mmCIF file with all atom_site columns, C-alpha atoms in Angstrom:
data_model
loop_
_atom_site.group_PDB
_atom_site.id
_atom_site.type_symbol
_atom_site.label_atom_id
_atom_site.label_alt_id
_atom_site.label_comp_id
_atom_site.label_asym_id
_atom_site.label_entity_id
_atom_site.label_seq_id
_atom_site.pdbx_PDB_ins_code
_atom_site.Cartn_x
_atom_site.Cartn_y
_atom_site.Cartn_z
_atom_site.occupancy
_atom_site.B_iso_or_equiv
_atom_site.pdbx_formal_charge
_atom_site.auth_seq_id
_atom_site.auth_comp_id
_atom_site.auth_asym_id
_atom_site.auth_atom_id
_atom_site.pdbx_PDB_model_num
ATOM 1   C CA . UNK A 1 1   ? 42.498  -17.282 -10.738 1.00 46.00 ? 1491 UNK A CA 1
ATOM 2   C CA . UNK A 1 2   ? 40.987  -18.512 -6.899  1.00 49.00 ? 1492 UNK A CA 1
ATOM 3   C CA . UNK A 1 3   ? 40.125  -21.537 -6.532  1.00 51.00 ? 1493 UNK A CA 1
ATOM 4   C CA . UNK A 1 4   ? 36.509  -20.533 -5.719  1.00 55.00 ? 1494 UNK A CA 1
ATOM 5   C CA . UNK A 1 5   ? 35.843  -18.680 -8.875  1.00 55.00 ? 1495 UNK A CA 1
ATOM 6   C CA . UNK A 1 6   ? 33.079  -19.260 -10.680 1.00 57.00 ? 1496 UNK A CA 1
ATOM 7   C CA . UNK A 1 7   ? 31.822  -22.316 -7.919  1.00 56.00 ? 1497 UNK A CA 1
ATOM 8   C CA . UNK A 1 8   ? 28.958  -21.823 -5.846  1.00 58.00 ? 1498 UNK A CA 1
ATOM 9   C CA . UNK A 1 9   ? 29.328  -18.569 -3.513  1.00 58.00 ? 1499 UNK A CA 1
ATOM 10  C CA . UNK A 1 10  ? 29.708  -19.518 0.567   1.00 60.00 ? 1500 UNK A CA 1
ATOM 11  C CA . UNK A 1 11  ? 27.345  -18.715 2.639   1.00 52.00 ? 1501 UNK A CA 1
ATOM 12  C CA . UNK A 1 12  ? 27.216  -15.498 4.571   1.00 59.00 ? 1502 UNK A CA 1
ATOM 13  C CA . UNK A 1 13  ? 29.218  -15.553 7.879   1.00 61.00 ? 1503 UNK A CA 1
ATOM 14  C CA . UNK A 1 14  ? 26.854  -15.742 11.291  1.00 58.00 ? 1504 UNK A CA 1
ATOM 15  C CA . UNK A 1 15  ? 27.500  -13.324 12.853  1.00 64.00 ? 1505 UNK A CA 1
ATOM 16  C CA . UNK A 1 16  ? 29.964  -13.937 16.339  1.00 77.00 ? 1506 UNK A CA 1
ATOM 17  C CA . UNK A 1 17  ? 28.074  -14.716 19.891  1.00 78.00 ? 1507 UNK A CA 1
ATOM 18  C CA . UNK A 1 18  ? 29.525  -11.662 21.172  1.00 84.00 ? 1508 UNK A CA 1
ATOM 19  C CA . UNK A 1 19  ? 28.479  -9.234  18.585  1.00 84.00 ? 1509 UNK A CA 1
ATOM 20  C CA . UNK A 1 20  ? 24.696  -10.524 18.721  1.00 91.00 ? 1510 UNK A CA 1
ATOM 21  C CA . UNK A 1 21  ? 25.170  -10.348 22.485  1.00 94.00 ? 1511 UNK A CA 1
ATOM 22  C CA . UNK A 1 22  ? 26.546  -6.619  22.271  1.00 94.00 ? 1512 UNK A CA 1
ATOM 23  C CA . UNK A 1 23  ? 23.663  -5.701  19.485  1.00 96.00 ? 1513 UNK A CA 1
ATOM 24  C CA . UNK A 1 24  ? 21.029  -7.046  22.058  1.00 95.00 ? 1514 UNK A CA 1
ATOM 25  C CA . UNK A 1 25  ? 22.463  -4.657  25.029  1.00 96.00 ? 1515 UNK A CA 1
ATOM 26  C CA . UNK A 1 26  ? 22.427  -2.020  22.191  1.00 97.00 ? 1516 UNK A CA 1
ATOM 27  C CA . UNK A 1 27  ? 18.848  -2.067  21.398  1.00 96.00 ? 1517 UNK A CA 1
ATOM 28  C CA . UNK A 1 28  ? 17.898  -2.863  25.254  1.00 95.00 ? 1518 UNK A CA 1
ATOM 29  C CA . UNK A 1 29  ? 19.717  0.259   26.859  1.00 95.00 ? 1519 UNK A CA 1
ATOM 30  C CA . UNK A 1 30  ? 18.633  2.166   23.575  1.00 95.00 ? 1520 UNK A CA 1
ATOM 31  C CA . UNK A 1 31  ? 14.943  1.244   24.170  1.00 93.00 ? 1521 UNK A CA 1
ATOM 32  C CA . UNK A 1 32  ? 15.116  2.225   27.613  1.00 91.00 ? 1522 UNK A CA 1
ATOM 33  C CA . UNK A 1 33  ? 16.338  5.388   27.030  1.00 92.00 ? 1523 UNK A CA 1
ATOM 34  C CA . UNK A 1 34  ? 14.796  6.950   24.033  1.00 91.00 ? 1524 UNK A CA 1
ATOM 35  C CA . UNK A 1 35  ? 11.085  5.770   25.752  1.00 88.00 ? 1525 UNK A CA 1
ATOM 36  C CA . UNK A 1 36  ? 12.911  8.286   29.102  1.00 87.00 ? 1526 UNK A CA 1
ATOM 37  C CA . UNK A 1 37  ? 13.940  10.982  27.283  1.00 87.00 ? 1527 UNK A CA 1
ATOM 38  C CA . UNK A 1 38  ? 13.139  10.557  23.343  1.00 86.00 ? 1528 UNK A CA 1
ATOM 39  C CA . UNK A 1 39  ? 14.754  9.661   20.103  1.00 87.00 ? 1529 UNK A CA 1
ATOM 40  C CA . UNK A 1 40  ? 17.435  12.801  21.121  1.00 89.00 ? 1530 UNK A CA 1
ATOM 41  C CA . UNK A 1 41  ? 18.802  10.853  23.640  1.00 90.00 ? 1531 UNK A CA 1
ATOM 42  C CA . UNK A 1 42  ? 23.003  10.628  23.242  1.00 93.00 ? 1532 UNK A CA 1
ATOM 43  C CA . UNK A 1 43  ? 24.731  7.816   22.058  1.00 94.00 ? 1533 UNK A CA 1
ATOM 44  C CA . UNK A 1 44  ? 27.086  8.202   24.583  1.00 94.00 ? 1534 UNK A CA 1
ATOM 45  C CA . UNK A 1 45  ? 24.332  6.925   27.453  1.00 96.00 ? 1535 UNK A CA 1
ATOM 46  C CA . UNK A 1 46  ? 23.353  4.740   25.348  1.00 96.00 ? 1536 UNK A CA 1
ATOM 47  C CA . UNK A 1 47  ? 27.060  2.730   25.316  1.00 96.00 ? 1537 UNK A CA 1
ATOM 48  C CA . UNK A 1 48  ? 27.306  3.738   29.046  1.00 96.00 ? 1538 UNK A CA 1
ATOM 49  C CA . UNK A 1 49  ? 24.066  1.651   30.061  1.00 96.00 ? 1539 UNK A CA 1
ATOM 50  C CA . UNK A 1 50  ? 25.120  -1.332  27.569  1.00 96.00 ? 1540 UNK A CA 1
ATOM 51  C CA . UNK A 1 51  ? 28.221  -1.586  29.064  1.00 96.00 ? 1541 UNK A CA 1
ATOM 52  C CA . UNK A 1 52  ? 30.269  -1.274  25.775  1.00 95.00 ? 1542 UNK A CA 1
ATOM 53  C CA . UNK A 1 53  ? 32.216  1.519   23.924  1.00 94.00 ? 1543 UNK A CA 1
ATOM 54  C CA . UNK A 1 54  ? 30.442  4.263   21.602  1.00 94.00 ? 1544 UNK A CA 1
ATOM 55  C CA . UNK A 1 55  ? 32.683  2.990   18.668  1.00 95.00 ? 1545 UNK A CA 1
ATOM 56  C CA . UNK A 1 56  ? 30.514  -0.953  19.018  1.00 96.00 ? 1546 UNK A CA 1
ATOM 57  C CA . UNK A 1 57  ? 27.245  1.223   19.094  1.00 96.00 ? 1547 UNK A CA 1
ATOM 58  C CA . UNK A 1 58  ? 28.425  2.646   15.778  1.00 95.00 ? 1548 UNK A CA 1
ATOM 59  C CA . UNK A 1 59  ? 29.718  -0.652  14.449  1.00 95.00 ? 1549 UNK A CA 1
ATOM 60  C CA . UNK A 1 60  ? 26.167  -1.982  15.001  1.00 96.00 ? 1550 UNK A CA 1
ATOM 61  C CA . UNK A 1 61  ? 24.219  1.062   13.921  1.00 96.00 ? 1551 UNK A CA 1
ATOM 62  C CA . UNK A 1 62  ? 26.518  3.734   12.034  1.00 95.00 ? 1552 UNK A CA 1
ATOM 63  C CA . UNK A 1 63  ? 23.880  7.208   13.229  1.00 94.00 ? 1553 UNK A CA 1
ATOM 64  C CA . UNK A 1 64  ? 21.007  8.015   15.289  1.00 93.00 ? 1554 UNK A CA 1
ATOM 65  C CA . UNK A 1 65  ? 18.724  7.276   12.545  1.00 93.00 ? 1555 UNK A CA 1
ATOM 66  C CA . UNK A 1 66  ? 20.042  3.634   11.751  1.00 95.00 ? 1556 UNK A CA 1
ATOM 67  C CA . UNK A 1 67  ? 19.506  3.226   15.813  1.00 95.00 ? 1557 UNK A CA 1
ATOM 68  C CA . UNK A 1 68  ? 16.560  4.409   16.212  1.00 94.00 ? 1558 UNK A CA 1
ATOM 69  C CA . UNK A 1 69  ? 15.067  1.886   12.978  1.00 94.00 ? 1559 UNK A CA 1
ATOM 70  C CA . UNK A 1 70  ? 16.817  -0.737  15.201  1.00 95.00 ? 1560 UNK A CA 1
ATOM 71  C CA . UNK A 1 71  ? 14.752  -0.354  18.395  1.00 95.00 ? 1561 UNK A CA 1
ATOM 72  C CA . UNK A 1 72  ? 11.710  -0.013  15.820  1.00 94.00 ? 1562 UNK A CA 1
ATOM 73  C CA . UNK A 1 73  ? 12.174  -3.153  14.690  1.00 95.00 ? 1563 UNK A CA 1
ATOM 74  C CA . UNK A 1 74  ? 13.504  -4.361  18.057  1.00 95.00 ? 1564 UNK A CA 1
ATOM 75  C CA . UNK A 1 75  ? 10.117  -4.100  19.345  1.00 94.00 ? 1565 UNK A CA 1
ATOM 76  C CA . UNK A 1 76  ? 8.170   -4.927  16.774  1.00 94.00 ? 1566 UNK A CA 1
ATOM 77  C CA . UNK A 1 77  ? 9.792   -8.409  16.201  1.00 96.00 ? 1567 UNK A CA 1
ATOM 78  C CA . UNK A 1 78  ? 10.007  -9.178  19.884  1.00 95.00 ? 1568 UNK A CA 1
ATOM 79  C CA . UNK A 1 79  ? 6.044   -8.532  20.575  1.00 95.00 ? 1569 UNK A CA 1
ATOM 80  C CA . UNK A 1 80  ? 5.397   -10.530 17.163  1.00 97.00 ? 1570 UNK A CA 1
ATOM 81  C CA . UNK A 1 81  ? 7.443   -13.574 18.946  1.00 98.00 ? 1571 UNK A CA 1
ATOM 82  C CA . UNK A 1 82  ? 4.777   -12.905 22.139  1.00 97.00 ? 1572 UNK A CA 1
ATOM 83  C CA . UNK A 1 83  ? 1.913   -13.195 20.162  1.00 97.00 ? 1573 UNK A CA 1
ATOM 84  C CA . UNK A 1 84  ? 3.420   -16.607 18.120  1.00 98.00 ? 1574 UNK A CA 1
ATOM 85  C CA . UNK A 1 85  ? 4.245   -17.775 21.963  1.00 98.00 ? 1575 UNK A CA 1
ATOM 86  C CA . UNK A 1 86  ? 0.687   -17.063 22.925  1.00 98.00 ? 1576 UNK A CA 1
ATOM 87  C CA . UNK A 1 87  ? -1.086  -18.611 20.199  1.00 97.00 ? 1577 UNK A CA 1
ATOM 88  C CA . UNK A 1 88  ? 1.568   -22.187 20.415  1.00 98.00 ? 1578 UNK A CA 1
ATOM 89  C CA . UNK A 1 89  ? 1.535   -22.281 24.297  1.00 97.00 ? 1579 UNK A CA 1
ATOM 90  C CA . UNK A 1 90  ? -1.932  -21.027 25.760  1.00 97.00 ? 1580 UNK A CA 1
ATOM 91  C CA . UNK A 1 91  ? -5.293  -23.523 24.489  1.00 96.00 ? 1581 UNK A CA 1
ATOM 92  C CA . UNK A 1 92  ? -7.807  -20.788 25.777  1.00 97.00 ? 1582 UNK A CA 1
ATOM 93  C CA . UNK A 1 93  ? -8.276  -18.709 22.637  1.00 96.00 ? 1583 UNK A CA 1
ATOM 94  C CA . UNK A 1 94  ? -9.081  -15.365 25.108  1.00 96.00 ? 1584 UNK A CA 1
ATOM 95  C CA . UNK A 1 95  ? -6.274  -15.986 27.464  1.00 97.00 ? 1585 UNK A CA 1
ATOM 96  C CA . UNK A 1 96  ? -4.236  -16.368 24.315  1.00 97.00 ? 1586 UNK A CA 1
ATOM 97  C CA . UNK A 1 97  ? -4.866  -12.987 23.697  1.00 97.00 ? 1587 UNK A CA 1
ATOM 98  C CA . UNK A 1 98  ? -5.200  -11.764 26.991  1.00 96.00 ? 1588 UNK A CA 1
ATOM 99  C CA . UNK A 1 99  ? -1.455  -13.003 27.414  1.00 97.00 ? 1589 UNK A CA 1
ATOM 100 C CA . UNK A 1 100 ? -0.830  -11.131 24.388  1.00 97.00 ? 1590 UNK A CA 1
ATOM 101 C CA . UNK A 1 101 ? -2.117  -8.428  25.314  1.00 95.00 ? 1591 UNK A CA 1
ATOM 102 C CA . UNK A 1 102 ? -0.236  -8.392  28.727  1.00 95.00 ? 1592 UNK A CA 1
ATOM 103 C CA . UNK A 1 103 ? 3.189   -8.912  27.088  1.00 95.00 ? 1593 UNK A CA 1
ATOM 104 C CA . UNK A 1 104 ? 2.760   -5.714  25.047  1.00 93.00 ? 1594 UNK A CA 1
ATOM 105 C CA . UNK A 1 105 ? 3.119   -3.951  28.324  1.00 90.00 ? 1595 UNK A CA 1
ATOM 106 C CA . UNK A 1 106 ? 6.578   -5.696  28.871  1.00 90.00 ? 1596 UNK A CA 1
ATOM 107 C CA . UNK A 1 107 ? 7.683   -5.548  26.069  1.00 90.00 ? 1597 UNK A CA 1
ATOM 108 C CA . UNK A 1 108 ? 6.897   -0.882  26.006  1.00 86.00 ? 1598 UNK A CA 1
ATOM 109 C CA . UNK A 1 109 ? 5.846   -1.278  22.365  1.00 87.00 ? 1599 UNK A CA 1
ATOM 110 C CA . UNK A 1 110 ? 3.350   1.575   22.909  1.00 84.00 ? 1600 UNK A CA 1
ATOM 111 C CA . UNK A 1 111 ? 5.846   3.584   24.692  1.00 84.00 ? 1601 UNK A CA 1
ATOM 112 C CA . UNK A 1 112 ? 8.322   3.281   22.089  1.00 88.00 ? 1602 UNK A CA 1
ATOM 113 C CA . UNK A 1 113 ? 6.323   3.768   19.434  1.00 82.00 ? 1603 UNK A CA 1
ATOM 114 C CA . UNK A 1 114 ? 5.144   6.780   20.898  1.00 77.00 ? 1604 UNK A CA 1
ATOM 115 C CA . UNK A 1 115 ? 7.837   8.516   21.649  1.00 78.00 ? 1605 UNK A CA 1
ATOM 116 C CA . UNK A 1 116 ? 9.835   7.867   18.042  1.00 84.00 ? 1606 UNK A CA 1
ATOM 117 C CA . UNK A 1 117 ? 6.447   8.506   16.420  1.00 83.00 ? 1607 UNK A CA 1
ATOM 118 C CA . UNK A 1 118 ? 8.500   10.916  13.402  1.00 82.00 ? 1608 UNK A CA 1
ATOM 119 C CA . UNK A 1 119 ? 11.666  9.273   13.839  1.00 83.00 ? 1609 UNK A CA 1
ATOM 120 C CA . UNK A 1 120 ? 11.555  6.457   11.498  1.00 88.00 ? 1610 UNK A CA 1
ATOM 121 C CA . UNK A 1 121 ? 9.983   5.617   7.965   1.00 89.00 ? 1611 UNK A CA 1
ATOM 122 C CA . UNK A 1 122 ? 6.898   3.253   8.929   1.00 87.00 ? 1612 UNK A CA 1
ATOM 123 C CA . UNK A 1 123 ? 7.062   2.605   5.273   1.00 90.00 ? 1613 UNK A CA 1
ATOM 124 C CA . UNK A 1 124 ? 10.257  0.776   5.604   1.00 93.00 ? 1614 UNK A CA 1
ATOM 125 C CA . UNK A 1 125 ? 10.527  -2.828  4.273   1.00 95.00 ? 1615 UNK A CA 1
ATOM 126 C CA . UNK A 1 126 ? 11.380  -4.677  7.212   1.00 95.00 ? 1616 UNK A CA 1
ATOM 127 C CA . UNK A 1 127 ? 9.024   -2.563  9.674   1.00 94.00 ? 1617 UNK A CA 1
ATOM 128 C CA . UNK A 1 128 ? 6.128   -2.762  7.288   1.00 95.00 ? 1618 UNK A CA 1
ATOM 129 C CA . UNK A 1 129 ? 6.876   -6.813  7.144   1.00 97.00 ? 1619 UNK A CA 1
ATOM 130 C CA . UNK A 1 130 ? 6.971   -7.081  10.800  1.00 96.00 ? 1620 UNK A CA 1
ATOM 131 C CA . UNK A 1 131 ? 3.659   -4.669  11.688  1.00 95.00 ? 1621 UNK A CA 1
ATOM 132 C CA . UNK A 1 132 ? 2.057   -6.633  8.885   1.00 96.00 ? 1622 UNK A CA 1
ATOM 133 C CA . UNK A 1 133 ? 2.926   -10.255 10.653  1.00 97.00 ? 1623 UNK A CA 1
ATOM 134 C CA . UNK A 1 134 ? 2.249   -8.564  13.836  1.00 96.00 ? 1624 UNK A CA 1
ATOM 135 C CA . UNK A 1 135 ? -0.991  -7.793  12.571  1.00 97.00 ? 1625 UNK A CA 1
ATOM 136 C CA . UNK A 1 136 ? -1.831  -11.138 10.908  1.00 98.00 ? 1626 UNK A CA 1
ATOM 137 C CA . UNK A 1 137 ? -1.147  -13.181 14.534  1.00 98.00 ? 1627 UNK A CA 1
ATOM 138 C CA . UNK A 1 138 ? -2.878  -10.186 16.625  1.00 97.00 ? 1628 UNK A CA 1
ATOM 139 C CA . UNK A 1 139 ? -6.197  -11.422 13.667  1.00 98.00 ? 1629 UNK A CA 1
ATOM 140 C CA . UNK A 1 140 ? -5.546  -14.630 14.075  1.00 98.00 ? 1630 UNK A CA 1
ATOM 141 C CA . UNK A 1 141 ? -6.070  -14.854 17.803  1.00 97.00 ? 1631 UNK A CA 1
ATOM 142 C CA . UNK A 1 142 ? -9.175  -12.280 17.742  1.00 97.00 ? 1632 UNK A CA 1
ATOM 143 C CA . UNK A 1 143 ? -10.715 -15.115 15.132  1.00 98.00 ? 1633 UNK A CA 1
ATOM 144 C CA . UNK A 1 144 ? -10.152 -17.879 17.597  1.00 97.00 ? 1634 UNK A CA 1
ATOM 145 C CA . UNK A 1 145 ? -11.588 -16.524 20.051  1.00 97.00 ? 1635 UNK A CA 1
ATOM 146 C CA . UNK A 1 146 ? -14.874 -15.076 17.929  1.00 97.00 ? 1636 UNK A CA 1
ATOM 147 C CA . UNK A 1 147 ? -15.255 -19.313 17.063  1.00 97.00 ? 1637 UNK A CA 1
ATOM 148 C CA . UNK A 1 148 ? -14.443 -20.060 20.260  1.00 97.00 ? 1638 UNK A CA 1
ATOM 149 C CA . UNK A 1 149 ? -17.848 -17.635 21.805  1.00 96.00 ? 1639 UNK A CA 1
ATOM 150 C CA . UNK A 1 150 ? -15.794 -15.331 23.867  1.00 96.00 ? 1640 UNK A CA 1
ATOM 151 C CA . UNK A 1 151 ? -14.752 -12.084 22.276  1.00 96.00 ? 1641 UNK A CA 1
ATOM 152 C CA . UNK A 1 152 ? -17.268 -9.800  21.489  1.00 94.00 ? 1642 UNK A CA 1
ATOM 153 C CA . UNK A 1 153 ? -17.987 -9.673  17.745  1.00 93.00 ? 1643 UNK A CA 1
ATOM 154 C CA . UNK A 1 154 ? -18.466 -6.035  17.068  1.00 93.00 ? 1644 UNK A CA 1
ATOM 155 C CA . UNK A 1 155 ? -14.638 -5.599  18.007  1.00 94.00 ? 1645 UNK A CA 1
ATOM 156 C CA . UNK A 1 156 ? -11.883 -5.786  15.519  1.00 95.00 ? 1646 UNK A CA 1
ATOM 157 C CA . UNK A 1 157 ? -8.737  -5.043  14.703  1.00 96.00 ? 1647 UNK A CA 1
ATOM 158 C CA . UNK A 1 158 ? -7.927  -0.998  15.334  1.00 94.00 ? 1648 UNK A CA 1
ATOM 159 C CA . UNK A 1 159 ? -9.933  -1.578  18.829  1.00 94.00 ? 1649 UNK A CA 1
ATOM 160 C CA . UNK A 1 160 ? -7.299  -3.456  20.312  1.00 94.00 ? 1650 UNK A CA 1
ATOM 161 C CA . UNK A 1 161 ? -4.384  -1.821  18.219  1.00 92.00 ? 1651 UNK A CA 1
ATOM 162 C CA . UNK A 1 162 ? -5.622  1.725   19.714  1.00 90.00 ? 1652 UNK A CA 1
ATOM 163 C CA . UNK A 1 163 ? -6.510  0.601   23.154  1.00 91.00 ? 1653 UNK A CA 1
ATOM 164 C CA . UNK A 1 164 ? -2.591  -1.665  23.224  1.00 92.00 ? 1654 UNK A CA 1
ATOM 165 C CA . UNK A 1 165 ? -0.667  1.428   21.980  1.00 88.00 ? 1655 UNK A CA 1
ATOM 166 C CA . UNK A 1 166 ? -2.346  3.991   24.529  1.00 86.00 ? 1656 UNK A CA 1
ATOM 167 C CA . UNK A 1 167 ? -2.635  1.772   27.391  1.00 87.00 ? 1657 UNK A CA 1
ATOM 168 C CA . UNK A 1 168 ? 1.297   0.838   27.329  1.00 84.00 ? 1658 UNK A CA 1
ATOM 169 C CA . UNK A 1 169 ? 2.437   4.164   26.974  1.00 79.00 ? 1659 UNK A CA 1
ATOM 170 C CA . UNK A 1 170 ? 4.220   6.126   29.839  1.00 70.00 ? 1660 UNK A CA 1
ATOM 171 C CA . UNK A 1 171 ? 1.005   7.895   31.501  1.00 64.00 ? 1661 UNK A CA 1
ATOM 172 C CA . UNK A 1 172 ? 0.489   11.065  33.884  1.00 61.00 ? 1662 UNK A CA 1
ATOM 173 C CA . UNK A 1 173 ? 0.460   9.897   37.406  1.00 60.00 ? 1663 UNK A CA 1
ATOM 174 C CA . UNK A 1 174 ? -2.738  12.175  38.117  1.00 53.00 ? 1664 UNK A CA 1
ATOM 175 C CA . UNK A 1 175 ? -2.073  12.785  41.774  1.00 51.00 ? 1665 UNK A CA 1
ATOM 176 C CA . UNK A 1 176 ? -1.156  9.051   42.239  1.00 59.00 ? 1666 UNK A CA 1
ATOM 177 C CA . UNK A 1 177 ? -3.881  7.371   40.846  1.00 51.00 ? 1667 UNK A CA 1
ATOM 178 C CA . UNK A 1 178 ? -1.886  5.408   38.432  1.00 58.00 ? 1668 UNK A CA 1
ATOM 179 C CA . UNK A 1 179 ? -1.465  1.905   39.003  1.00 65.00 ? 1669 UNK A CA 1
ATOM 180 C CA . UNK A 1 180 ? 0.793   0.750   36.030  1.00 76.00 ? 1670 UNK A CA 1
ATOM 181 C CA . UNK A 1 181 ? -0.530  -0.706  32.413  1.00 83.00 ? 1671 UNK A CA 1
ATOM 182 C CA . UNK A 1 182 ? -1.671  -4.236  33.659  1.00 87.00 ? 1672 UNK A CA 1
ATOM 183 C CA . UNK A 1 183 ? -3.724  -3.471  35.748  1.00 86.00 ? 1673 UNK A CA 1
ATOM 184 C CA . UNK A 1 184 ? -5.941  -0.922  32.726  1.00 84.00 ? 1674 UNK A CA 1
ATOM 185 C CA . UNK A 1 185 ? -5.274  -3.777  29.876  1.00 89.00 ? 1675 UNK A CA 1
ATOM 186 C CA . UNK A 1 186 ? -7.202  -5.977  32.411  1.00 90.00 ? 1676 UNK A CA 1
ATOM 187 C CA . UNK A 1 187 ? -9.866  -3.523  32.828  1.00 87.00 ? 1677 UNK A CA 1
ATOM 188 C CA . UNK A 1 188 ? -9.821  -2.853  28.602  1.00 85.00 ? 1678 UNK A CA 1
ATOM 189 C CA . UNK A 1 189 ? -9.924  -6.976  28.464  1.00 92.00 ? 1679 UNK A CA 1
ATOM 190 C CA . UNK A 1 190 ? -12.514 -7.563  30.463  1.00 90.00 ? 1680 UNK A CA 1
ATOM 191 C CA . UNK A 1 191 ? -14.435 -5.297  28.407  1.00 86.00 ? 1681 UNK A CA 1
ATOM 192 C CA . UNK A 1 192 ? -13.963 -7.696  25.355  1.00 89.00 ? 1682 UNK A CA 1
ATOM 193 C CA . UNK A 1 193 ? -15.787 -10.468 26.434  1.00 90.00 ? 1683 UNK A CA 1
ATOM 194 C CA . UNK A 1 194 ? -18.872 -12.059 25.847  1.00 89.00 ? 1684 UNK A CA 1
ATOM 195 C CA . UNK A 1 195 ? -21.852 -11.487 26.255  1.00 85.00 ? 1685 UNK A CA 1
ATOM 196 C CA . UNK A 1 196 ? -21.308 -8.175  25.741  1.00 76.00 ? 1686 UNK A CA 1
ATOM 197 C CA . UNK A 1 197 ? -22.807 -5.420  28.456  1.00 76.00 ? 1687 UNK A CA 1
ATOM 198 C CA . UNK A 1 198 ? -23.751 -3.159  25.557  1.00 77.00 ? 1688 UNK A CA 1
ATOM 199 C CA . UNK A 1 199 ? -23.674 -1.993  22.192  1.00 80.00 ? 1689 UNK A CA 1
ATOM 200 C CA . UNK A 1 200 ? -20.902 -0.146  20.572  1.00 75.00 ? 1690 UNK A CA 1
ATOM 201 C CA . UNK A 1 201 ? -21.557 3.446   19.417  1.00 79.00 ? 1691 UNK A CA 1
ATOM 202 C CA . UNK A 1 202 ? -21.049 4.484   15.780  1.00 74.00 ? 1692 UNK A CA 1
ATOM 203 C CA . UNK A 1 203 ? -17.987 5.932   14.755  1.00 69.00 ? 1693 UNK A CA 1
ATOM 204 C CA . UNK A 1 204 ? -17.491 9.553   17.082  1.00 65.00 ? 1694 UNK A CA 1
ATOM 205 C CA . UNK A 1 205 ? -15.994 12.726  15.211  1.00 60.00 ? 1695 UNK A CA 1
ATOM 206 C CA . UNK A 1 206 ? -13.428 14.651  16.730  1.00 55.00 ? 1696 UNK A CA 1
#
């Protein structure tokens, strides 16, 4: 009989500095890729632009499908960490947001989710936890900011979800009239203020 049977179980092993290094280069090239050229896109580029072999892309994620979930959750997590940064580091409630809002753009979270819209299960445990903490902090700021007097009251949630996932999304470049997301997520934020220019229409039909 080991010595270890039937005394307290050890702790799962971290995993090694190089392997969460490699993992991070995974999901980085991966992300840049599948937003160029979709969820399709081969594995093989995909170790090519990391730097590493194909057989540590399939030690880290054994298909397509696993990888793909990855950069999902990739994203997802990392723009969740923007908005907790934005909320600890920034006083102004609206330029809390407003920062927010900006990092979505760096962080492609529209683009990605755009082009693996079909891809993945958005009903999957950890991507339903993360778009639901997401969520919560992307609330959280918007409520600030309606105590503090300077976002508009008659927006909520979906506007800024709808306007964030369209507005960092690869667009035409209609005869070279596109300037690049920042500069329209200024434009949309601006429009958020108070007092507000207008009212809001009802709900349109399609």
């Amino acid at each position: 009989m080991g010595k270890n049977a039937g005394g307290p179980a050890r702790a799962p092993r971290a995993p090694r500095a190089d392997a969460v290094r490699n993992r991070e280069r995974i999901l980085a090239a991966a992300c840049d890729l599948f937003t160029e050229v979709g969820s399709q896109a081969p594995i093989d580029e995909v170790a090519r632009r990391a730097g590493i072999g194909n057989a540590t892309v399939y030690r880290h994620f054994p298909d397509r499908d696993a990888l793909v979930l990855g950069v999902i959750q990739h994203v997802l997590k990392r723009t969740g960490d923007r908005a907790e940064q934005a909320i600890a580091e920034v006083d102004d409630a609206f330029e809390a947001l407003s920062r927010f809002v900006h990092a979505c753009a760096e962080e492609r979270i529209g683009a990605v989710c755009v082009v693996l819209d079909g891809a993945y299960d958005p009903g999957e445990p950890e991507v339903a936890t993360l778009t639901g903490r997401l969520n919560a902090l992307v609330e959280a700021m918007m409520a600030r900011a309606r105590r503090a007097g300077t976002l508009r009251a008659d927006v909520d949630l979906g506007d800024i979800i709808l306007a964030v996932s369209q507005l960092t999304r690869p667009l035409p470049d209609l005869a070279g009239y596109h300037r690049g997301p920042h500069r329209y997520l200024q434009l949309f934020l601006d429009g958020l203020r108070t007092p507000a220019p207008s009212t809001l229409p009802a709900d349109d039909t399609w």
